[in-house]
Each structure stands twice: as structure tokens, then as C-alpha cells.
Amino acid sequence: MFNKLHFYWQQRKVLYSGKEDITPALGQKLFAKLNTGYYSADEEALILRLLIKKSFLNKRHGQYEFSKKVPAYVANEIPRQMRNLWAGLATLIIIYASHGLINGEIYIPGKRSDGITFSGAPVVVVFAACFCLALALLVTVIDHYDKRDNEYLYNIAEKLLWAMSCGLFTWACVWDWAQKSILLN
């Protein structure tokens, strides 16, 4: 069951993404599992077609061989200034949101408007949105110190936290607008 789910996850991630090419490391990983019973015959045929299409396989004497060399892994290097900027910004966001949570009112300045003032229950949701945003910033900093080959996990976590932050902030805006429109009526 999990092998199938893993295959379909890899299939969506790699085979049909179109935006990203298969890396030689992933191609070699897929190639190594061929003819081991890990994949069904249809899945093996699909992987072979894909790897041949991407020029990772050569057919020699009736046998397929992997042709691309796997480059040595190089960990992410984020400059010190960027790390300090993200960590400082995350700290400021948390401090500002905590101050607003304690006072029961958070003001978000606007570029061409007076901004939005959240008060009441939506303040907790805005605090959660700010917390998710700060975590998304800190994930980038943590990725610098993690030297393992797992950048895709950090990218997924960063995008997920960013989406949660945007969703929570939108929810808080709608909730605050609904509260104010009920009070005006």
C-alpha cells in the first residue's frame, strides 16, 4: 500500500511536474529499483520510457545502463546577512504580534490606506498568521545549518507555512470585517 503511495507521490513529483527535470540522483534511485519487484511492470515501463526520454539510459548489448554521473551534493549556503535579516525579521514579527495579542489590538499598516486594526477575537488568528510567517522565515535559516540532502523538505515546509499564514490572515480579515459590519447594522 505504502509502496504504491510512494510511487504515485514520486510520479506526481517527478514524471508529470514539467517544471523540474529529473535529477541524475533521482533517476539513478528509480533505475536501481527496476527489476526488483518494487514496481509493477507498467510502472517499470513508464520509468524506462521516462529515463530514456531524459537521456539518462543508454542501451548497450541489449542491457540498459545509467549514463549520467550523479554530481556531488552541495549543501545550501545562505549568506550571513540574509540569515541575520530573516532571523531578525522573524523576531520582530513575533514581538509585534505578541504585543498586539497582549493589548488585544493589532494594527497592520497599509501602503495606500490607513491600514487595518484588528481587535477582539481576530487578534488571535492574526497572531497565529504572524507566528506561521515567522516560522517560514526561520525554516530558511535552519536549512542553512542542515547539511543533509533534504532541501525539498524545507521548501515544502516553507511553502506550507507561507500558505497557512496567508490563509489565516485572510480569515482574520474576513472575520474582522464581519464583526465590524454586524456592529454597524
GROMACS .gro file of C-alpha atoms in nm:
model
  185
    1MET     CA    1   0.000   0.000   0.000
    2PHE     CA    2   0.269   0.249   0.104
    3ASN     CA    3   0.491   0.145  -0.188
    4LYS     CA    4   0.209   0.238  -0.425
    5LEU     CA    5   0.151   0.568  -0.249
    6HIS     CA    6   0.523   0.639  -0.258
    7PHE     CA    7   0.536   0.558  -0.629
    8TYR     CA    8   0.243   0.781  -0.713
    9TRP     CA    9   0.392   1.059  -0.499
   10GLN     CA   10   0.720   1.025  -0.689
   11GLN     CA   11   0.528   1.004  -1.016
   12ARG     CA   12   0.345   1.330  -0.948
   13LYS     CA   13   0.656   1.494  -0.815
   14VAL     CA   14   0.884   1.394  -1.099
   15LEU     CA   15   0.718   1.244  -1.401
   16TYR     CA   16   0.441   1.493  -1.463
   17SER     CA   17   0.570   1.809  -1.299
   18GLY     CA   18   0.714   1.955  -1.618
   19LYS     CA   19   0.870   2.237  -1.419
   20GLU     CA   20   1.155   2.037  -1.277
   21ASP     CA   21   1.381   1.794  -1.456
   22ILE     CA   22   1.467   1.465  -1.302
   23THR     CA   23   1.797   1.493  -1.125
   24PRO     CA   24   2.053   1.225  -1.201
   25ALA     CA   25   2.036   1.116  -0.835
   26LEU     CA   26   1.661   1.057  -0.851
   27GLY     CA   27   1.695   0.888  -1.190
   28GLN     CA   28   1.958   0.656  -1.051
   29LYS     CA   29   1.738   0.581  -0.749
   30LEU     CA   30   1.445   0.492  -0.977
   31PHE     CA   31   1.675   0.287  -1.203
   32ALA     CA   32   1.820   0.094  -0.909
   33LYS     CA   33   1.475  -0.027  -0.807
   34LEU     CA   34   1.387  -0.160  -1.153
   35ASN     CA   35   1.356  -0.540  -1.180
   36THR     CA   36   1.348  -0.579  -0.801
   37GLY     CA   37   0.972  -0.623  -0.770
   38TYR     CA   38   0.936  -0.280  -0.615
   39TYR     CA   39   0.739  -0.152  -0.915
   40SER     CA   40   0.478  -0.325  -1.129
   41ALA     CA   41   0.553  -0.399  -1.495
   42ASP     CA   42   0.355  -0.094  -1.609
   43GLU     CA   43   0.538   0.131  -1.367
   44GLU     CA   44   0.874  -0.009  -1.480
   45ALA     CA   45   0.785   0.054  -1.844
   46LEU     CA   46   0.683   0.409  -1.761
   47ILE     CA   47   1.007   0.473  -1.572
   48LEU     CA   48   1.216   0.325  -1.854
   49ARG     CA   49   1.039   0.546  -2.111
   50LEU     CA   50   1.093   0.848  -1.892
   51LEU     CA   51   1.460   0.779  -1.823
   52ILE     CA   52   1.530   0.710  -2.191
   53LYS     CA   53   1.346   1.029  -2.285
   54LYS     CA   54   1.556   1.227  -2.037
   55SER     CA   55   1.874   1.064  -2.181
   56PHE     CA   56   1.970   0.900  -1.855
   57LEU     CA   57   1.983   0.549  -2.003
   58ASN     CA   58   2.186   0.401  -2.285
   59LYS     CA   59   2.116   0.060  -2.431
   60ARG     CA   60   2.435  -0.138  -2.470
   61HIS     CA   61   2.448  -0.502  -2.577
   62GLY     CA   62   2.077  -0.535  -2.503
   63GLN     CA   63   2.118  -0.402  -2.150
   64TYR     CA   64   2.028  -0.062  -2.014
   65GLU     CA   65   2.292   0.127  -1.824
   66PHE     CA   66   2.269   0.453  -1.638
   67SER     CA   67   2.464   0.716  -1.833
   68LYS     CA   68   2.464   1.030  -1.620
   69LYS     CA   69   2.703   1.080  -1.335
   70VAL     CA   70   2.549   1.190  -1.009
   71PRO     CA   71   2.704   1.522  -0.910
   72ALA     CA   72   2.836   1.559  -0.559
   73TYR     CA   73   2.582   1.710  -0.323
   74VAL     CA   74   2.647   2.070  -0.219
   75ALA     CA   75   2.450   2.198   0.080
   76ASN     CA   76   2.268   2.530   0.070
   77GLU     CA   77   2.483   2.825   0.164
   78ILE     CA   78   2.281   3.126   0.274
   79PRO     CA   79   2.486   3.442   0.333
   80ARG     CA   80   2.521   3.561   0.691
   81GLN     CA   81   2.345   3.891   0.614
   82MET     CA   82   2.038   3.707   0.481
   83ARG     CA   83   2.032   3.472   0.780
   84ASN     CA   84   2.054   3.766   1.018
   85LEU     CA   85   1.784   3.953   0.825
   86TRP     CA   86   1.540   3.658   0.829
   87ALA     CA   87   1.605   3.580   1.197
   88GLY     CA   88   1.571   3.946   1.295
   89LEU     CA   89   1.255   3.991   1.090
   90ALA     CA   90   1.104   3.676   1.243
   91THR     CA   91   1.187   3.806   1.591
   92LEU     CA   92   1.032   4.147   1.517
   93ILE     CA   93   0.717   3.986   1.376
   94ILE     CA   94   0.675   3.767   1.686
   95ILE     CA   95   0.739   4.060   1.923
   96TYR     CA   96   0.494   4.285   1.738
   97ALA     CA   97   0.226   4.014   1.723
   98SER     CA   98   0.277   3.926   2.092
   99HIS     CA   99   0.244   4.292   2.188
  100GLY     CA  100  -0.080   4.311   1.989
  101LEU     CA  101  -0.209   3.990   2.145
  102ILE     CA  102  -0.139   4.119   2.496
  103ASN     CA  103  -0.307   4.454   2.423
  104GLY     CA  104  -0.599   4.295   2.237
  105GLU     CA  105  -0.540   4.502   1.923
  106ILE     CA  106  -0.306   4.459   1.626
  107TYR     CA  107  -0.253   4.732   1.367
  108ILE     CA  108  -0.127   4.627   1.023
  109PRO     CA  109  -0.013   4.935   0.828
  110GLY     CA  110  -0.125   4.979   0.467
  111LYS     CA  111   0.067   5.119   0.173
  112ARG     CA  112  -0.205   5.341   0.026
  113SER     CA  113  -0.456   5.324   0.307
  114ASP     CA  114  -0.483   5.380   0.678
  115GLY     CA  115  -0.416   5.012   0.743
  116ILE     CA  116  -0.621   4.753   0.929
  117THR     CA  117  -0.679   4.743   1.302
  118PHE     CA  118  -0.777   4.403   1.434
  119SER     CA  119  -0.948   4.389   1.769
  120GLY     CA  120  -1.130   4.121   1.961
  121ALA     CA  121  -1.117   3.755   1.862
  122PRO     CA  122  -0.948   3.802   1.519
  123VAL     CA  123  -0.633   3.916   1.703
  124VAL     CA  124  -0.560   3.554   1.797
  125VAL     CA  125  -0.588   3.449   1.431
  126VAL     CA  126  -0.357   3.734   1.322
  127PHE     CA  127  -0.109   3.623   1.590
  128ALA     CA  128  -0.123   3.267   1.450
  129ALA     CA  129  -0.066   3.405   1.098
  130CYS     CA  130   0.234   3.607   1.218
  131PHE     CA  131   0.371   3.303   1.401
  132CYS     CA  132   0.345   3.090   1.083
  133LEU     CA  133   0.516   3.366   0.884
  134ALA     CA  134   0.799   3.385   1.138
  135LEU     CA  135   0.841   3.007   1.126
  136ALA     CA  136   0.857   3.022   0.745
  137LEU     CA  137   1.140   3.273   0.772
  138LEU     CA  138   1.322   3.062   1.030
  139VAL     CA  139   1.293   2.747   0.817
  140THR     CA  140   1.519   2.915   0.562
  141VAL     CA  141   1.776   2.989   0.831
  142ILE     CA  142   1.760   2.635   0.968
  143ASP     CA  143   1.808   2.494   0.617
  144HIS     CA  144   2.149   2.663   0.603
  145TYR     CA  145   2.272   2.473   0.909
  146ASP     CA  146   2.130   2.136   0.798
  147LYS     CA  147   2.389   1.986   0.566
  148ARG     CA  148   2.182   1.681   0.469
  149ASP     CA  149   2.036   1.639   0.120
  150ASN     CA  150   1.677   1.730   0.211
  151GLU     CA  151   1.621   2.080   0.074
  152TYR     CA  152   1.291   1.972  -0.081
  153LEU     CA  153   1.150   1.913   0.269
  154TYR     CA  154   1.245   2.264   0.375
  155ASN     CA  155   1.090   2.404   0.057
  156ILE     CA  156   0.766   2.217   0.126
  157ALA     CA  157   0.763   2.334   0.489
  158GLU     CA  158   0.832   2.694   0.387
  159LYS     CA  159   0.556   2.696   0.125
  160LEU     CA  160   0.311   2.527   0.362
  161LEU     CA  161   0.381   2.775   0.642
  162TRP     CA  162   0.356   3.068   0.400
  163ALA     CA  163   0.020   2.939   0.269
  164MET     CA  164  -0.107   2.885   0.624
  165SER     CA  165  -0.002   3.238   0.716
  166CYS     CA  166  -0.183   3.387   0.415
  167GLY     CA  167  -0.492   3.175   0.484
  168LEU     CA  168  -0.505   3.271   0.850
  169PHE     CA  169  -0.457   3.639   0.770
  170THR     CA  170  -0.737   3.626   0.510
  171TRP     CA  171  -0.961   3.451   0.762
  172ALA     CA  172  -0.883   3.720   1.021
  173CYS     CA  173  -0.962   3.997   0.769
  174VAL     CA  174  -1.298   3.841   0.680
  175TRP     CA  175  -1.379   3.778   1.047
  176ASP     CA  176  -1.289   4.135   1.145
  177TRP     CA  177  -1.489   4.277   0.852
  178ALA     CA  178  -1.790   4.063   0.951
  179GLN     CA  179  -1.763   4.179   1.314
  180LYS     CA  180  -1.748   4.545   1.212
  181SER     CA  181  -2.034   4.515   0.962
  182ILE     CA  182  -2.254   4.350   1.227
  183LEU     CA  183  -2.171   4.631   1.470
  184LEU     CA  184  -2.260   4.895   1.209
  185ASN     CA  185  -2.604   4.742   1.142
   0.00000   0.00000   0.00000
